[in-house]
């Protein structure tokens, strides 16, 4: 068993508190030994040191500096760039088995291409070595909303197929430099949401959109750009994955996947229209990414509704994309009710939302504390949908967690209820034959959130952003997750002895 630090010595006293909020029917031992439990962050959200040691801005830095939609800059964030040793110790203290983080492309390759920045290379080598020396598996994401701004300026970033070549070369550098120690690679984080937020609604980097869909963009075309971007993301993902298969897999034995944001979905009524709309939502969110990877083309509902605005895979592209993944990364927080809105297909112009022809209402209360209402069935539904519709690929849940306002109590019992019920849903899915391999809670600590800045938090550790040292304090959920991972959750009798 791993050493506990002082703050975690409180653990026995908290056992009764856990019992009150969570009557667990399962333990770590109910999951296969090679199932992995981790927690995650991403580069721009935790590293800070945005202008240090040769790093150049990403599209996210630029948007954060523009003060768009109340977002504040992540220049300092949690300062993990300087505090990685301390943070790895926090992970080891709670018994984390794996850490999901992302590499900042513009820290490693400040011009977007080689030459490599030696300080960036050193940082990621240090972080990876520190994790491994504590027995924590590194799970690395290559693109987490943070394309180098220089490539956005040079050729329009992901709107151009030139991005495929540059992403492949960046991935090659990462496989070459880190692949002796990193066995799990996610190419693109939330490919679907990156396109929807960044190119349709204009609320996330690079904040492109056109009226009437997005409200405040100086450039963009919501009718076509999201589809072009996902097409290029899929080609870039496939190119990097195929490179790994050809040149690295035989010696490094790792795996490569892509991540999708998925909702749990329920038809609002029993009507045929609402049921069809629900299937459409699954196609437009999950199928958009997975259908090409499994079957070599977009789902039929998308080809019908989007028509000529949907890029067409050439025969060669289709062959490259089909089968180009070892695992699927799933990101799930919310469930939605789905109501048919086929009338939205008629007027022009169109965007992703009108093409989907469905109205989504977030399940549960929409007030902040309940924004991510507890709907654990949604995770099971998604896992079983992927099993049944996409040939049961290996799946890692790469994000799941509960938002609270940053200043809410450290006794985050609602977060414990949320996590324990979703993890139980993962166990049920496993028992029903899902090929799910791991679960990553979001997030290890309170970070700079893409929607909500520093005001909204998911962390197991509270971060005091007003403290010059950015002190981290474990919340009750950190103790809870630790006791699940260390297999002590079932032993309150030990607690009182
Ligand atoms: C729209 O953009 C302008 C200029 O960047 C900014 O001042 C304004 O706050 C933005 N409005 C909204 C609603 O985001
Ligand atoms: C978006 O692109 C489509 C297809 O090229 C075009 O018909 C439409 O006018 C464009 N919309 C805007 C806002 O530029
Ligand atoms: C249905 O689609 C129409 C046309 O796009 C839109 O004006 C309307 O707001 C949508 N209805 C709902 C309830 O979302
Ligand atoms: C907590 O933060 C929210 C904004 O995120 C604010 O409205 C609220 O007043 C704060 N509460 C306390 C107790 O500081």
Coordinates of C-alpha atoms and ligand atoms in Angstrom, one line a residue:
X1 CA 0.0 0.0 0.0
X2 CA 1.1 3.5 -0.7
X3 CA 2.2 5.9 2.0
X4 CA -0.5 8.3 3.2
X5 CA 0.4 11.9 3.9
X6 CA -0.7 13.8 7.0
X7 CA -3.9 15.2 5.5
X8 CA -5.0 11.8 4.6
X9 CA -4.5 10.4 8.1
X10 CA -7.9 11.9 8.7
X11 CA -9.2 9.1 6.6
X12 CA -10.6 6.8 9.3
X13 CA -12.5 9.6 10.8
X14 CA -14.2 10.2 7.6
X15 CA -15.4 6.7 7.1
X16 CA -18.7 7.4 8.8
X17 CA -19.2 10.5 6.6
X18 CA -18.7 8.3 3.5
X19 CA -21.2 5.7 4.8
X20 CA -23.8 8.5 5.2
X21 CA -23.5 9.7 1.6
X22 CA -22.6 6.5 -0.2
X23 CA -23.8 3.1 0.6
X24 CA -21.6 1.4 -1.9
X25 CA -22.4 -2.1 -3.2
X26 CA -19.0 -2.5 -4.8
X27 CA -15.3 -2.1 -4.3
X28 CA -12.1 -1.8 -6.3
X29 CA -11.9 -5.6 -6.3
X30 CA -15.1 -5.9 -8.4
X31 CA -13.2 -4.4 -11.3
X32 CA -10.6 -6.4 -13.2
X33 CA -7.1 -5.8 -11.9
X34 CA -6.0 -4.3 -15.2
X35 CA -9.0 -1.8 -15.2
X36 CA -7.4 1.6 -14.4
X37 CA -8.7 4.3 -12.2
X38 CA -7.3 7.8 -12.8
X39 CA -8.0 11.5 -12.9
X40 CA -7.2 14.1 -15.4
X41 CA -6.3 17.7 -16.4
X42 CA -5.1 19.3 -19.6
X43 CA -2.0 21.5 -20.4
X44 CA -3.5 24.9 -20.6
X45 CA -5.8 24.3 -17.7
X46 CA -3.1 23.4 -15.2
X47 CA 0.4 24.2 -16.4
X48 CA 0.6 28.0 -16.4
X49 CA 4.1 29.2 -17.4
X50 CA 2.3 30.2 -20.6
X51 CA 5.1 32.5 -21.7
X52 CA 8.0 30.7 -20.2
X53 CA 10.9 28.7 -21.6
X54 CA 10.0 29.2 -25.2
X55 CA 6.3 28.3 -25.3
X56 CA 4.2 30.2 -27.8
X57 CA 0.5 30.9 -27.6
X58 CA -2.2 28.4 -28.6
X59 CA -5.6 29.3 -30.0
X60 CA -6.9 28.9 -26.4
X61 CA -4.4 31.4 -25.0
X62 CA -5.5 33.9 -27.6
X63 CA -9.2 33.4 -26.9
X64 CA -8.6 33.6 -23.1
X65 CA -6.7 36.9 -23.5
X66 CA -9.5 38.3 -25.6
X67 CA -11.7 38.0 -22.5
X68 CA -14.3 36.2 -24.5
X69 CA -17.5 35.1 -22.6
X70 CA -16.1 35.9 -19.2
X71 CA -13.1 33.5 -19.7
X72 CA -10.0 34.6 -17.9
X73 CA -6.4 33.8 -18.9
X74 CA -4.8 30.6 -17.9
X75 CA -1.3 32.1 -17.9
X76 CA -0.6 30.9 -14.4
X77 CA -3.4 28.4 -13.9
X78 CA -2.3 25.9 -11.2
X79 CA 1.3 26.4 -12.1
X80 CA 1.8 22.7 -12.5
X81 CA 4.8 23.5 -14.8
X82 CA 6.7 24.4 -11.6
X83 CA 4.8 22.2 -9.1
X84 CA 4.6 18.9 -11.0
X85 CA 6.6 17.0 -8.3
X86 CA 4.3 18.2 -5.6
X87 CA 1.3 17.3 -7.8
X88 CA 2.5 13.8 -8.5
X89 CA 2.9 13.4 -4.8
X90 CA -0.7 14.4 -4.3
X91 CA -1.7 11.8 -6.9
X92 CA 0.4 9.1 -5.2
X93 CA -1.1 10.1 -1.8
X94 CA -4.6 9.2 -3.0
X95 CA -3.5 6.1 -4.7
X96 CA -4.2 7.3 -8.3
X97 CA -3.3 4.5 -10.8
X98 CA -3.1 6.8 -13.8
X99 CA -2.9 10.4 -14.7
X100 CA -4.4 11.9 -17.9
X101 CA -2.7 15.0 -19.0
X102 CA -2.1 16.7 -22.3
X103 CA 1.0 17.9 -24.0
X104 CA 1.1 21.5 -25.0
X105 CA 1.9 21.3 -28.7
X106 CA 3.3 24.9 -28.7
X107 CA 5.5 24.2 -25.7
X108 CA 7.1 21.2 -27.4
X109 CA 7.2 22.7 -30.9
X110 CA 6.9 26.5 -30.5
X111 CA 6.7 27.0 -34.3
X112 CA 4.2 24.2 -34.7
X113 CA 6.9 22.1 -36.3
X114 CA 10.4 20.9 -35.4
X115 CA 12.8 21.9 -34.1
X116 CA 11.9 20.6 -30.6
X117 CA 12.1 23.1 -27.8
X118 CA 14.6 21.5 -25.4
X119 CA 12.9 23.0 -22.3
X120 CA 9.5 21.7 -23.3
X121 CA 11.0 18.3 -24.0
X122 CA 12.6 18.3 -20.6
X123 CA 9.4 19.3 -18.8
X124 CA 7.4 16.4 -20.3
X125 CA 10.2 13.9 -19.7
X126 CA 10.4 15.1 -16.1
X127 CA 6.6 14.8 -15.6
X128 CA 6.5 11.3 -17.2
X129 CA 9.5 10.1 -15.2
X130 CA 8.0 11.4 -12.0
X131 CA 4.7 9.6 -12.6
X132 CA 6.4 6.4 -13.5
X133 CA 8.6 6.5 -10.4
X134 CA 5.4 6.7 -8.3
X135 CA 3.8 3.8 -10.2
X136 CA 1.3 6.1 -12.0
X137 CA 0.5 5.4 -15.7
X138 CA 0.7 8.4 -18.0
X139 CA -2.3 8.7 -20.4
X140 CA -1.4 11.5 -22.8
X141 CA -3.7 13.7 -25.0
X142 CA -2.0 15.4 -27.9
X143 CA -4.6 18.1 -28.7
X144 CA -6.8 19.5 -26.0
X145 CA -8.4 22.7 -27.6
X146 CA -4.8 24.1 -28.0
X147 CA -3.6 24.2 -31.6
X148 CA -0.5 26.5 -31.9
X149 CA -1.8 29.9 -32.9
X150 CA 1.0 30.2 -35.4
X151 CA -0.6 27.4 -37.5
X152 CA -4.0 29.1 -37.1
X153 CA -2.4 32.3 -38.5
X154 CA -0.4 30.5 -41.2
X155 CA -3.2 28.5 -42.9
X156 CA -6.4 28.6 -40.8
X157 CA -5.5 25.7 -38.5
X158 CA -7.9 22.8 -38.6
X159 CA -9.8 24.3 -41.5
X160 CA -6.9 23.4 -43.8
X161 CA -5.7 19.9 -44.7
X162 CA -2.2 21.1 -44.0
X163 CA -3.1 20.5 -40.4
X164 CA -3.1 16.8 -41.1
X165 CA 0.6 16.8 -42.0
X166 CA 1.7 19.0 -39.1
X167 CA -0.3 17.1 -36.5
X168 CA 1.2 13.8 -37.8
X169 CA 4.7 15.2 -37.5
X170 CA 3.9 16.5 -33.9
X171 CA 2.5 13.1 -33.0
X172 CA 5.6 11.5 -34.5
X173 CA 7.8 13.6 -32.2
X174 CA 5.8 12.6 -29.2
X175 CA 5.8 8.9 -30.0
X176 CA 9.6 9.1 -30.6
X177 CA 10.4 11.0 -27.5
X178 CA 8.0 9.7 -24.9
X179 CA 6.6 6.4 -26.4
X180 CA 9.1 4.3 -24.5
X181 CA 7.2 5.2 -21.3
X182 CA 3.7 6.4 -22.5
X183 CA 1.5 3.5 -23.6
X184 CA -1.8 5.3 -24.0
X185 CA -2.3 8.1 -26.5
X186 CA -5.4 10.1 -27.2
X187 CA -5.0 12.1 -30.4
X188 CA -7.9 14.7 -30.2
X189 CA -9.9 15.6 -27.1
X190 CA -13.6 15.9 -27.8
X191 CA -13.4 16.2 -31.5
X192 CA -17.1 16.9 -31.8
X193 CA -17.3 19.6 -29.1
X194 CA -14.1 21.2 -30.4
X195 CA -16.0 21.7 -33.8
X196 CA -19.3 22.6 -32.3
X197 CA -17.9 25.1 -29.7
X198 CA -15.2 26.5 -31.9
X199 CA -16.7 26.7 -35.3
X200 CA -20.5 26.7 -34.9
X201 CA -21.3 28.5 -31.6
X202 CA -18.1 30.3 -31.4
X203 CA -17.8 29.9 -27.6
X204 CA -14.5 28.0 -27.4
X205 CA -11.2 28.3 -29.3
X206 CA -10.8 29.5 -32.1
X207 CA -14.2 31.2 -31.6
X208 CA -15.5 31.1 -35.2
X209 CA -19.1 31.3 -36.2
X210 CA -21.6 33.1 -38.3
X211 CA -25.1 34.5 -37.6
X212 CA -27.7 33.6 -36.6
X213 CA -25.9 30.6 -35.0
X214 CA -23.1 32.1 -33.0
X215 CA -23.6 35.6 -31.7
X216 CA -20.2 37.3 -31.5
X217 CA -17.6 36.1 -34.1
X218 CA -15.6 38.2 -36.4
X219 CA -15.0 35.2 -38.8
X220 CA -16.5 31.9 -39.6
X221 CA -19.3 29.9 -41.3
X222 CA -21.3 27.8 -38.9
X223 CA -23.0 26.0 -41.8
X224 CA -19.8 24.4 -43.1
X225 CA -16.8 24.8 -40.9
X226 CA -17.7 22.4 -38.1
X227 CA -18.0 19.6 -40.7
X228 CA -14.7 20.5 -42.5
X229 CA -12.9 20.6 -39.1
X230 CA -14.1 17.2 -38.0
X231 CA -13.2 15.8 -41.4
X232 CA -9.6 17.1 -41.0
X233 CA -9.4 16.0 -37.3
X234 CA -10.4 12.5 -38.4
X235 CA -7.8 12.4 -41.1
X236 CA -5.2 13.7 -38.7
X237 CA -6.1 11.2 -36.1
X238 CA -6.0 8.4 -38.6
X239 CA -2.7 9.5 -40.0
X240 CA -1.1 9.6 -36.6
X241 CA -2.6 6.3 -35.6
X242 CA -1.5 4.6 -38.7
X243 CA 2.0 6.0 -38.3
X244 CA 2.1 4.6 -34.7
X245 CA 0.9 1.2 -36.0
X246 CA 3.6 1.1 -38.7
X247 CA 6.6 2.6 -36.9
X248 CA 6.1 2.3 -33.1
X249 CA 3.6 -0.2 -32.0
X250 CA 5.8 -3.3 -32.6
X251 CA 8.4 -1.9 -30.2
X252 CA 6.4 0.3 -27.8
X253 CA 3.3 -1.9 -27.5
X254 CA 1.0 1.1 -26.8
X255 CA -2.4 2.1 -28.1
X256 CA -4.0 5.1 -29.7
X257 CA -7.5 6.5 -29.5
X258 CA -9.7 9.6 -29.9
X259 CA -12.2 11.1 -27.5
X260 CA -15.8 11.9 -28.1
X261 CA -18.2 14.0 -25.9
X262 CA -21.4 12.0 -25.4
X263 CA -24.8 12.7 -23.8
X264 CA -27.1 10.2 -22.3
X265 CA -30.3 10.6 -24.3
X266 CA -34.0 10.0 -23.6
X267 CA -36.9 10.7 -26.0
X268 CA -39.1 13.4 -24.4
X269 CA -42.2 11.4 -25.3
X270 CA -43.0 7.9 -26.7
X271 CA -43.7 9.4 -30.1
X272 CA -41.9 7.8 -33.1
X273 CA -40.6 11.3 -34.0
X274 CA -38.9 11.8 -30.7
X275 CA -37.4 8.3 -30.8
X276 CA -36.0 9.0 -34.2
X277 CA -34.7 12.4 -33.1
X278 CA -32.9 10.6 -30.2
X279 CA -31.2 8.2 -32.6
X280 CA -30.2 11.2 -34.7
X281 CA -28.7 12.9 -31.7
X282 CA -26.6 9.8 -31.0
X283 CA -25.5 9.8 -34.7
X284 CA -24.6 13.5 -34.8
X285 CA -22.6 13.4 -31.6
X286 CA -21.1 9.9 -31.3
X287 CA -21.6 8.6 -34.8
X288 CA -20.0 11.7 -36.4
X289 CA -16.7 10.4 -35.0
X290 CA -17.1 6.7 -34.5
X291 CA -19.0 5.7 -37.6
X292 CA -16.1 6.7 -39.9
X293 CA -13.6 5.0 -37.7
X294 CA -15.6 1.8 -37.6
X295 CA -17.3 1.7 -41.0
X296 CA -15.4 4.2 -43.1
X297 CA -18.1 6.9 -43.6
X298 CA -20.4 9.3 -41.8
X299 CA -23.8 8.0 -40.5
X300 CA -26.6 8.0 -43.1
X301 CA -28.7 10.5 -41.0
X302 CA -25.8 13.0 -41.3
X303 CA -25.3 12.4 -45.0
X304 CA -29.0 13.0 -45.6
X305 CA -29.5 16.0 -43.4
X306 CA -26.2 17.8 -44.0
X307 CA -26.2 17.0 -47.7
X308 CA -23.5 18.7 -49.8
X309 CA -22.1 20.6 -46.8
X310 CA -20.8 17.3 -45.4
X311 CA -17.3 16.5 -46.8
X312 CA -17.0 13.2 -48.6
X313 CA -14.3 10.7 -47.9
X314 CA -12.4 9.6 -50.9
X315 CA -12.0 5.9 -51.2
X316 CA -8.4 6.2 -50.0
X317 CA -9.3 8.4 -47.0
X318 CA -12.1 6.0 -46.1
X319 CA -9.6 3.2 -46.0
X320 CA -7.2 5.2 -43.9
X321 CA -9.8 6.2 -41.4
X322 CA -11.6 2.8 -41.1
X323 CA -10.2 0.8 -38.2
X324 CA -7.7 3.5 -37.3
X325 CA -8.0 3.3 -33.5
X326 CA -7.2 1.0 -30.6
X327 CA -9.7 2.5 -28.1
X328 CA -12.5 5.1 -27.9
X329 CA -12.3 7.8 -25.2
X330 CA -15.7 8.7 -23.8
X331 CA -16.5 12.0 -22.1
X332 CA -19.8 12.2 -20.3
X333 CA -21.3 14.6 -17.8
X334 CA -24.9 15.2 -18.9
X335 CA -28.1 13.5 -20.0
X336 CA -30.6 15.3 -22.2
X337 CA -34.3 14.9 -23.1
X338 CA -34.7 14.9 -26.9
X339 CA -37.6 16.4 -28.7
X340 CA -38.0 16.2 -32.5
X341 CA -37.7 19.5 -34.3
X342 CA -37.8 18.4 -37.9
X343 CA -39.2 21.8 -38.8
X344 CA -35.7 23.2 -38.3
X345 CA -34.6 21.3 -41.4
X346 CA -36.5 23.7 -43.7
X347 CA -35.2 27.2 -43.3
X348 CA -31.8 28.3 -44.6
X349 CA -29.1 28.7 -43.6
X350 CA -28.4 25.6 -41.5
X351 CA -25.9 24.6 -38.8
X352 CA -25.1 21.5 -36.8
X353 CA -28.0 22.2 -34.4
X354 CA -30.6 22.6 -37.1
X355 CA -29.2 19.7 -39.1
X356 CA -29.7 17.5 -36.0
X357 CA -33.3 18.6 -36.0
X358 CA -33.7 18.0 -32.3
X359 CA -34.2 20.1 -29.3
X360 CA -32.1 19.1 -26.3
X361 CA -33.1 19.9 -22.7
X362 CA -30.5 19.1 -20.0
X363 CA -31.7 16.5 -17.5
X364 CA -32.3 17.7 -14.0
X365 CA -32.2 21.1 -12.5
X366 CA -30.0 23.7 -14.4
X367 CA -28.9 25.7 -11.3
X368 CA -25.2 25.6 -10.8
X369 CA -24.9 23.0 -8.1
X370 CA -27.1 20.6 -10.1
X371 CA -25.9 21.6 -13.5
X372 CA -24.5 18.1 -13.9
X373 CA -27.5 16.4 -12.5
X374 CA -26.9 12.9 -11.3
X375 CA -28.0 10.6 -14.2
X376 CA -25.6 7.7 -13.9
X377 CA -27.7 5.6 -16.3
X378 CA -26.4 7.9 -19.0
X379 CA -22.9 6.5 -18.8
X380 CA -24.1 3.0 -18.9
X381 CA -26.4 3.8 -21.9
X382 CA -23.4 5.3 -23.8
X383 CA -21.1 2.4 -23.1
X384 CA -23.8 -0.1 -24.2
X385 CA -24.6 2.0 -27.3
X386 CA -20.9 1.9 -28.3
X387 CA -20.8 -1.8 -27.6
X388 CA -23.8 -2.5 -29.8
X389 CA -23.4 0.0 -32.6
X390 CA -19.6 0.0 -33.0
X391 CA -18.4 -3.5 -32.5
X392 CA -17.6 -3.3 -28.8
X393 CA -14.2 -1.5 -29.0
X394 CA -12.1 -1.0 -25.9
X395 CA -13.3 2.2 -24.1
X396 CA -11.7 4.5 -21.6
X397 CA -13.9 7.0 -19.9
X398 CA -11.6 9.9 -20.1
X399 CA -13.8 12.5 -18.3
X400 CA -16.7 12.3 -15.8
X401 CA -17.3 14.5 -12.8
X402 CA -19.4 17.0 -11.0
X403 CA -19.2 20.7 -11.2
X404 CA -19.7 23.0 -8.2
X405 CA -18.9 26.6 -7.7
X406 CA -15.3 27.0 -6.8
X407 CA -16.0 28.5 -3.4
X408 CA -18.4 25.8 -2.3
X409 CA -17.7 23.5 0.7
X410 CA -14.7 21.2 0.9
X411 CA -17.1 18.6 2.2
X412 CA -18.3 17.9 -1.3
X413 CA -20.8 15.2 -0.5
X414 CA -22.7 15.7 -3.7
X415 CA -19.6 15.0 -5.7
X416 CA -19.1 11.8 -3.8
X417 CA -22.6 10.7 -4.6
X418 CA -22.1 11.6 -8.2
X419 CA -18.8 9.8 -8.6
X420 CA -19.9 6.7 -6.7
X421 CA -23.1 6.3 -8.8
X422 CA -21.3 6.8 -12.1
X423 CA -18.6 4.4 -11.2
X424 CA -21.2 1.9 -10.2
X425 CA -22.8 2.4 -13.7
X426 CA -19.4 1.5 -15.2
X427 CA -19.4 -1.7 -13.2
X428 CA -22.9 -2.6 -14.4
X429 CA -21.7 -1.9 -18.0
X430 CA -18.7 -4.2 -17.6
X431 CA -21.0 -6.9 -16.4
X432 CA -23.2 -6.4 -19.4
X433 CA -20.3 -6.9 -21.7
X434 CA -18.9 -3.4 -22.4
X435 CA -15.2 -3.5 -23.2
X436 CA -14.6 -0.6 -20.8
X437 CA -10.9 -0.5 -19.6
X438 CA -10.7 2.5 -17.4
X439 CA -12.3 5.5 -15.7
X440 CA -10.8 9.0 -15.3
X441 CA -12.4 11.4 -13.0
X442 CA -12.4 15.0 -14.1
X443 CA -10.5 16.8 -12.6
X444 CA -7.6 16.1 -10.3
X445 CA -7.7 19.6 -9.0
X446 CA -9.7 22.8 -9.6
X447 CA -8.5 24.1 -12.9
X448 CA -9.1 26.9 -15.4
X449 CA -12.3 25.6 -17.0
X450 CA -13.1 26.1 -20.7
X451 CA -16.7 27.0 -19.8
X452 CA -16.6 28.9 -16.5
X453 CA -12.9 29.9 -16.0
X454 CA -12.0 29.7 -12.3
X455 CA -15.6 30.1 -11.0
X456 CA -16.7 26.5 -11.7
X457 CA -14.7 23.5 -10.4
X458 CA -14.6 19.8 -10.6
X459 CA -11.5 19.1 -8.6
X460 CA -10.7 16.4 -6.0
X461 CA -8.3 19.0 -4.7
X462 CA -9.3 22.6 -4.0
X463 CA -6.8 25.1 -5.4
X464 CA -6.6 28.5 -3.6
X465 CA -6.1 30.8 -6.6
X466 CA -5.7 33.8 -4.4
X467 CA -2.8 32.2 -2.5
X468 CA 0.6 33.1 -4.2
X469 CA 1.6 29.4 -3.6
X470 CA -1.7 28.1 -5.1
X471 CA -2.1 25.8 -2.2
X472 CA -4.0 22.5 -2.9
X473 CA -6.3 21.2 -0.3
X474 CA -8.0 17.7 -0.5
X475 CA -11.8 17.8 -0.6
X476 CA -13.8 15.1 1.0
X477 CA -14.1 13.6 -2.5
X478 CA -10.3 13.1 -2.6
X479 CA -10.5 11.0 0.5
X480 CA -13.4 9.1 -0.8
X481 CA -11.8 8.3 -4.2
X482 CA -8.6 7.3 -2.3
X483 CA -10.5 4.9 -0.1
X484 CA -12.2 3.4 -3.2
X485 CA -8.8 3.0 -5.0
X486 CA -7.0 1.6 -2.0
X487 CA -9.8 -0.8 -1.2
X488 CA -10.6 0.6 2.3
X489 CA -14.1 1.8 1.6
X490 CA -15.7 -1.3 2.9
X491 CA -13.9 -1.4 6.3
X492 CA -15.4 1.1 8.7
X493 CA -14.6 -1.3 11.5
X494 CA -10.9 -0.6 10.9
X495 CA -11.8 3.0 11.2
X496 CA -12.9 2.9 14.8
X497 CA -10.2 0.5 15.9
Ligands
LIG1 C1 -18.5 40.3 -28.1 O1 -17.2 40.7 -28.5 C2 -16.8 42.0 -28.1 C3 -15.5 42.3 -28.7 O2 -14.6 41.2 -28.6 C4 -16.8 42.0 -26.6 O3 -16.4 43.2 -26.1 C5 -18.2 41.6 -26.0 O4 -18.1 41.4 -24.6 C6 -18.6 40.2 -26.6 N1 -20.0 39.9 -26.2 C7 -20.3 38.7 -25.7 C8 -21.8 38.6 -25.4 O5 -19.5 37.8 -25.6
LIG2 C1 -21.2 29.5 -45.7 O1 -20.8 28.7 -46.8 C2 -21.9 28.3 -47.7 C3 -21.3 27.3 -48.6 O2 -20.2 27.8 -49.2 C4 -22.4 29.6 -48.3 O3 -23.5 29.2 -49.1 C5 -22.9 30.5 -47.2 O4 -23.3 31.7 -47.8 C6 -21.8 30.8 -46.2 N1 -22.3 31.6 -45.1 C7 -21.6 32.6 -44.7 C8 -22.2 33.3 -43.5 O5 -20.6 33.0 -45.1
LIG3 C1 -37.1 24.4 -34.2 O1 -36.4 24.9 -35.3 C2 -36.7 26.2 -35.7 C3 -36.1 26.5 -37.0 O2 -34.6 26.4 -36.8 C4 -36.3 27.2 -34.6 O3 -36.7 28.5 -34.9 C5 -37.0 26.8 -33.3 O4 -36.5 27.6 -32.2 C6 -36.7 25.3 -33.0 N1 -37.6 24.9 -31.9 C7 -37.1 24.6 -30.8 C8 -38.2 24.3 -29.7 O5 -35.9 24.4 -30.5
LIG4 C1 -19.3 32.0 -4.6 O1 -19.1 32.4 -6.0 C2 -20.3 32.8 -6.7 C3 -19.9 33.1 -8.1 O2 -19.2 32.0 -8.6 C4 -20.9 34.0 -6.0 O3 -22.1 34.3 -6.7 C5 -21.2 33.7 -4.5 O4 -21.6 34.8 -3.9 C6 -19.9 33.2 -3.9 N1 -20.3 32.7 -2.5 C7 -19.5 33.0 -1.5 C8 -20.0 32.4 -0.2 O5 -18.5 33.6 -1.6

